[in-house]
Amino acid sequence: SGTLEAVEILLAAGVIPNITSQKQVTPLQAAAYGGHHQVVEYLLCAGAGSGIRSRYDSGALRLAQSNGHHSIVQLLSNPLSA
C-alpha cells in the first residue's frame, strides 16, 4: 500500500520510528488507530516502541482495541512474533 511505502521511504531516509507529532502521537499509534496492519508490523520490526503513550494517554494497543482492529491487537500483544 502507499502508506507502507511512505513509511519505508521515511525510515530509510533516517526518520526515527518513535518520532512524535505535535499531539505526541507516534507513527505506530497512528497506524494502529487506522488499522494499517502491515505498517504496524513494519514499525515494530524497525524498533518502534509499543509502550509509548500520546499526550491523551493512549498507546498503540489501546487505540487498536478501541477501533476494533483485532489483528493489530494480537500483533501488539505479541510483538516478538512480528
mmCIF file with all atom_site columns, C-alpha atoms in Angstrom:
data_model
loop_
_atom_site.group_PDB
_atom_site.id
_atom_site.type_symbol
_atom_site.label_atom_id
_atom_site.label_alt_id
_atom_site.label_comp_id
_atom_site.label_asym_id
_atom_site.label_entity_id
_atom_site.label_seq_id
_atom_site.pdbx_PDB_ins_code
_atom_site.Cartn_x
_atom_site.Cartn_y
_atom_site.Cartn_z
_atom_site.occupancy
_atom_site.B_iso_or_equiv
_atom_site.pdbx_formal_charge
_atom_site.auth_seq_id
_atom_site.auth_comp_id
_atom_site.auth_asym_id
_atom_site.auth_atom_id
_atom_site.pdbx_PDB_model_num
ATOM 1  C CA . SER A 1 1  ? 0.000   0.000   0.000  1.00 0.00 ? 1  SER A CA 1
ATOM 2  C CA . GLY A 1 2  ? 1.064   3.612   -0.398 1.00 0.00 ? 2  GLY A CA 1
ATOM 3  C CA . THR A 1 3  ? 1.110   4.079   3.353  1.00 0.00 ? 3  THR A CA 1
ATOM 4  C CA . LEU A 1 4  ? 3.636   1.286   3.875  1.00 0.00 ? 4  LEU A CA 1
ATOM 5  C CA . GLU A 1 5  ? 5.786   2.587   1.039  1.00 0.00 ? 5  GLU A CA 1
ATOM 6  C CA . ALA A 1 6  ? 5.797   6.074   2.561  1.00 0.00 ? 6  ALA A CA 1
ATOM 7  C CA . VAL A 1 7  ? 6.882   4.685   5.936  1.00 0.00 ? 7  VAL A CA 1
ATOM 8  C CA . GLU A 1 8  ? 9.637   2.641   4.302  1.00 0.00 ? 8  GLU A CA 1
ATOM 9  C CA . ILE A 1 9  ? 10.933  5.726   2.488  1.00 0.00 ? 9  ILE A CA 1
ATOM 10 C CA . LEU A 1 10 ? 10.855  7.885   5.618  1.00 0.00 ? 10 LEU A CA 1
ATOM 11 C CA . LEU A 1 11 ? 12.666  5.327   7.755  1.00 0.00 ? 11 LEU A CA 1
ATOM 12 C CA . ALA A 1 12 ? 15.245  4.728   5.016  1.00 0.00 ? 12 ALA A CA 1
ATOM 13 C CA . ALA A 1 13 ? 15.830  8.490   4.978  1.00 0.00 ? 13 ALA A CA 1
ATOM 14 C CA . GLY A 1 14 ? 16.670  8.400   8.676  1.00 0.00 ? 14 GLY A CA 1
ATOM 15 C CA . VAL A 1 15 ? 13.409  9.344   10.373 1.00 0.00 ? 15 VAL A CA 1
ATOM 16 C CA . ILE A 1 16 ? 13.313  7.625   13.743 1.00 0.00 ? 16 ILE A CA 1
ATOM 17 C CA . PRO A 1 17 ? 10.346  5.261   14.233 1.00 0.00 ? 17 PRO A CA 1
ATOM 18 C CA . ASN A 1 18 ? 9.346   6.866   17.546 1.00 0.00 ? 18 ASN A CA 1
ATOM 19 C CA . ILE A 1 19 ? 9.114   10.434  16.256 1.00 0.00 ? 19 ILE A CA 1
ATOM 20 C CA . THR A 1 20 ? 6.018   12.197  17.585 1.00 0.00 ? 20 THR A CA 1
ATOM 21 C CA . SER A 1 21 ? 3.597   14.719  16.183 1.00 0.00 ? 21 SER A CA 1
ATOM 22 C CA . GLN A 1 22 ? 2.610   17.926  17.978 1.00 0.00 ? 22 GLN A CA 1
ATOM 23 C CA . LYS A 1 23 ? -0.030  15.856  19.809 1.00 0.00 ? 23 LYS A CA 1
ATOM 24 C CA . GLN A 1 24 ? 2.692   13.389  20.868 1.00 0.00 ? 24 GLN A CA 1
ATOM 25 C CA . VAL A 1 25 ? 1.332   10.668  18.564 1.00 0.00 ? 25 VAL A CA 1
ATOM 26 C CA . THR A 1 26 ? 3.831   8.214   17.104 1.00 0.00 ? 26 THR A CA 1
ATOM 27 C CA . PRO A 1 27 ? 3.620   6.575   13.673 1.00 0.00 ? 27 PRO A CA 1
ATOM 28 C CA . LEU A 1 28 ? 2.869   3.260   15.414 1.00 0.00 ? 28 LEU A CA 1
ATOM 29 C CA . GLN A 1 29 ? -0.076  4.794   17.250 1.00 0.00 ? 29 GLN A CA 1
ATOM 30 C CA . ALA A 1 30 ? -1.412  6.352   14.050 1.00 0.00 ? 30 ALA A CA 1
ATOM 31 C CA . ALA A 1 31 ? -1.067  3.062   12.169 1.00 0.00 ? 31 ALA A CA 1
ATOM 32 C CA . ALA A 1 32 ? -2.776  1.123   14.978 1.00 0.00 ? 32 ALA A CA 1
ATOM 33 C CA . TYR A 1 33 ? -5.603  3.658   15.074 1.00 0.00 ? 33 TYR A CA 1
ATOM 34 C CA . GLY A 1 34 ? -6.065  3.463   11.313 1.00 0.00 ? 34 GLY A CA 1
ATOM 35 C CA . GLY A 1 35 ? -5.914  -0.319  11.090 1.00 0.00 ? 35 GLY A CA 1
ATOM 36 C CA . HIS A 1 36 ? -2.758  -0.459  8.973  1.00 0.00 ? 36 HIS A CA 1
ATOM 37 C CA . HIS A 1 37 ? -1.543  -3.933  9.961  1.00 0.00 ? 37 HIS A CA 1
ATOM 38 C CA . GLN A 1 38 ? 1.450   -4.052  7.600  1.00 0.00 ? 38 GLN A CA 1
ATOM 39 C CA . VAL A 1 39 ? 2.638   -0.644  8.756  1.00 0.00 ? 39 VAL A CA 1
ATOM 40 C CA . VAL A 1 40 ? 2.333   -1.662  12.422 1.00 0.00 ? 40 VAL A CA 1
ATOM 41 C CA . GLU A 1 41 ? 4.328   -4.814  11.718 1.00 0.00 ? 41 GLU A CA 1
ATOM 42 C CA . TYR A 1 42 ? 6.993   -2.875  9.810  1.00 0.00 ? 42 TYR A CA 1
ATOM 43 C CA . LEU A 1 43 ? 7.325   -0.223  12.513 1.00 0.00 ? 43 LEU A CA 1
ATOM 44 C CA . LEU A 1 44 ? 7.672   -2.855  15.239 1.00 0.00 ? 44 LEU A CA 1
ATOM 45 C CA . CYS A 1 45 ? 10.431  -4.555  13.254 1.00 0.00 ? 45 CYS A CA 1
ATOM 46 C CA . ALA A 1 46 ? 12.090  -1.140  12.836 1.00 0.00 ? 46 ALA A CA 1
ATOM 47 C CA . GLY A 1 47 ? 12.175  -0.672  16.607 1.00 0.00 ? 47 GLY A CA 1
ATOM 48 C CA . ALA A 1 48 ? 9.073   1.414   17.263 1.00 0.00 ? 48 ALA A CA 1
ATOM 49 C CA . GLY A 1 49 ? 8.123   1.401   20.930 1.00 0.00 ? 49 GLY A CA 1
ATOM 50 C CA . SER A 1 50 ? 4.694   -0.065  21.569 1.00 0.00 ? 50 SER A CA 1
ATOM 51 C CA . GLY A 1 51 ? 4.566   1.239   25.149 1.00 0.00 ? 51 GLY A CA 1
ATOM 52 C CA . ILE A 1 52 ? 4.766   4.937   24.260 1.00 0.00 ? 52 ILE A CA 1
ATOM 53 C CA . ARG A 1 53 ? 1.638   6.944   25.120 1.00 0.00 ? 53 ARG A CA 1
ATOM 54 C CA . SER A 1 54 ? 0.289   10.052  23.425 1.00 0.00 ? 54 SER A CA 1
ATOM 55 C CA . ARG A 1 55 ? -0.477  13.173  25.384 1.00 0.00 ? 55 ARG A CA 1
ATOM 56 C CA . TYR A 1 56 ? -4.034  11.794  25.581 1.00 0.00 ? 56 TYR A CA 1
ATOM 57 C CA . ASP A 1 57 ? -2.628  8.723   27.390 1.00 0.00 ? 57 ASP A CA 1
ATOM 58 C CA . SER A 1 58 ? -3.426  6.395   24.509 1.00 0.00 ? 58 SER A CA 1
ATOM 59 C CA . GLY A 1 59 ? -0.942  3.753   23.465 1.00 0.00 ? 59 GLY A CA 1
ATOM 60 C CA . ALA A 1 60 ? -0.986  1.817   20.202 1.00 0.00 ? 60 ALA A CA 1
ATOM 61 C CA . LEU A 1 61 ? -2.626  -1.228  21.787 1.00 0.00 ? 61 LEU A CA 1
ATOM 62 C CA . ARG A 1 62 ? -5.436  0.810   23.296 1.00 0.00 ? 62 ARG A CA 1
ATOM 63 C CA . LEU A 1 63 ? -6.027  2.625   20.000 1.00 0.00 ? 63 LEU A CA 1
ATOM 64 C CA . ALA A 1 64 ? -6.224  -0.666  18.091 1.00 0.00 ? 64 ALA A CA 1
ATOM 65 C CA . GLN A 1 65 ? -8.592  -2.134  20.685 1.00 0.00 ? 65 GLN A CA 1
ATOM 66 C CA . SER A 1 66 ? -10.925 0.855   20.719 1.00 0.00 ? 66 SER A CA 1
ATOM 67 C CA . ASN A 1 67 ? -11.175 0.809   16.926 1.00 0.00 ? 67 ASN A CA 1
ATOM 68 C CA . GLY A 1 68 ? -11.791 -2.929  16.577 1.00 0.00 ? 68 GLY A CA 1
ATOM 69 C CA . HIS A 1 69 ? -8.526  -3.780  14.815 1.00 0.00 ? 69 HIS A CA 1
ATOM 70 C CA . HIS A 1 70 ? -8.218  -7.290  16.257 1.00 0.00 ? 70 HIS A CA 1
ATOM 71 C CA . SER A 1 71 ? -5.280  -8.456  14.151 1.00 0.00 ? 71 SER A CA 1
ATOM 72 C CA . ILE A 1 72 ? -3.284  -5.409  15.289 1.00 0.00 ? 72 ILE A CA 1
ATOM 73 C CA . VAL A 1 73 ? -4.251  -6.067  18.912 1.00 0.00 ? 73 VAL A CA 1
ATOM 74 C CA . GLN A 1 74 ? -2.820  -9.576  18.518 1.00 0.00 ? 74 GLN A CA 1
ATOM 75 C CA . LEU A 1 75 ? 0.325   -8.233  16.889 1.00 0.00 ? 75 LEU A CA 1
ATOM 76 C CA . LEU A 1 76 ? 0.901   -5.633  19.609 1.00 0.00 ? 76 LEU A CA 1
ATOM 77 C CA . SER A 1 77 ? 0.161   -8.181  22.327 1.00 0.00 ? 77 SER A CA 1
ATOM 78 C CA . ASN A 1 78 ? 2.879   -10.469 20.922 1.00 0.00 ? 78 ASN A CA 1
ATOM 79 C CA . PRO A 1 79 ? 5.399   -8.085  19.307 1.00 0.00 ? 79 PRO A CA 1
ATOM 80 C CA . LEU A 1 80 ? 8.187   -10.682 19.269 1.00 0.00 ? 80 LEU A CA 1
ATOM 81 C CA . SER A 1 81 ? 6.275   -12.683 16.658 1.00 0.00 ? 81 SER A CA 1
ATOM 82 C CA . ALA A 1 82 ? 6.321   -9.729  14.219 1.00 0.00 ? 82 ALA A CA 1
#
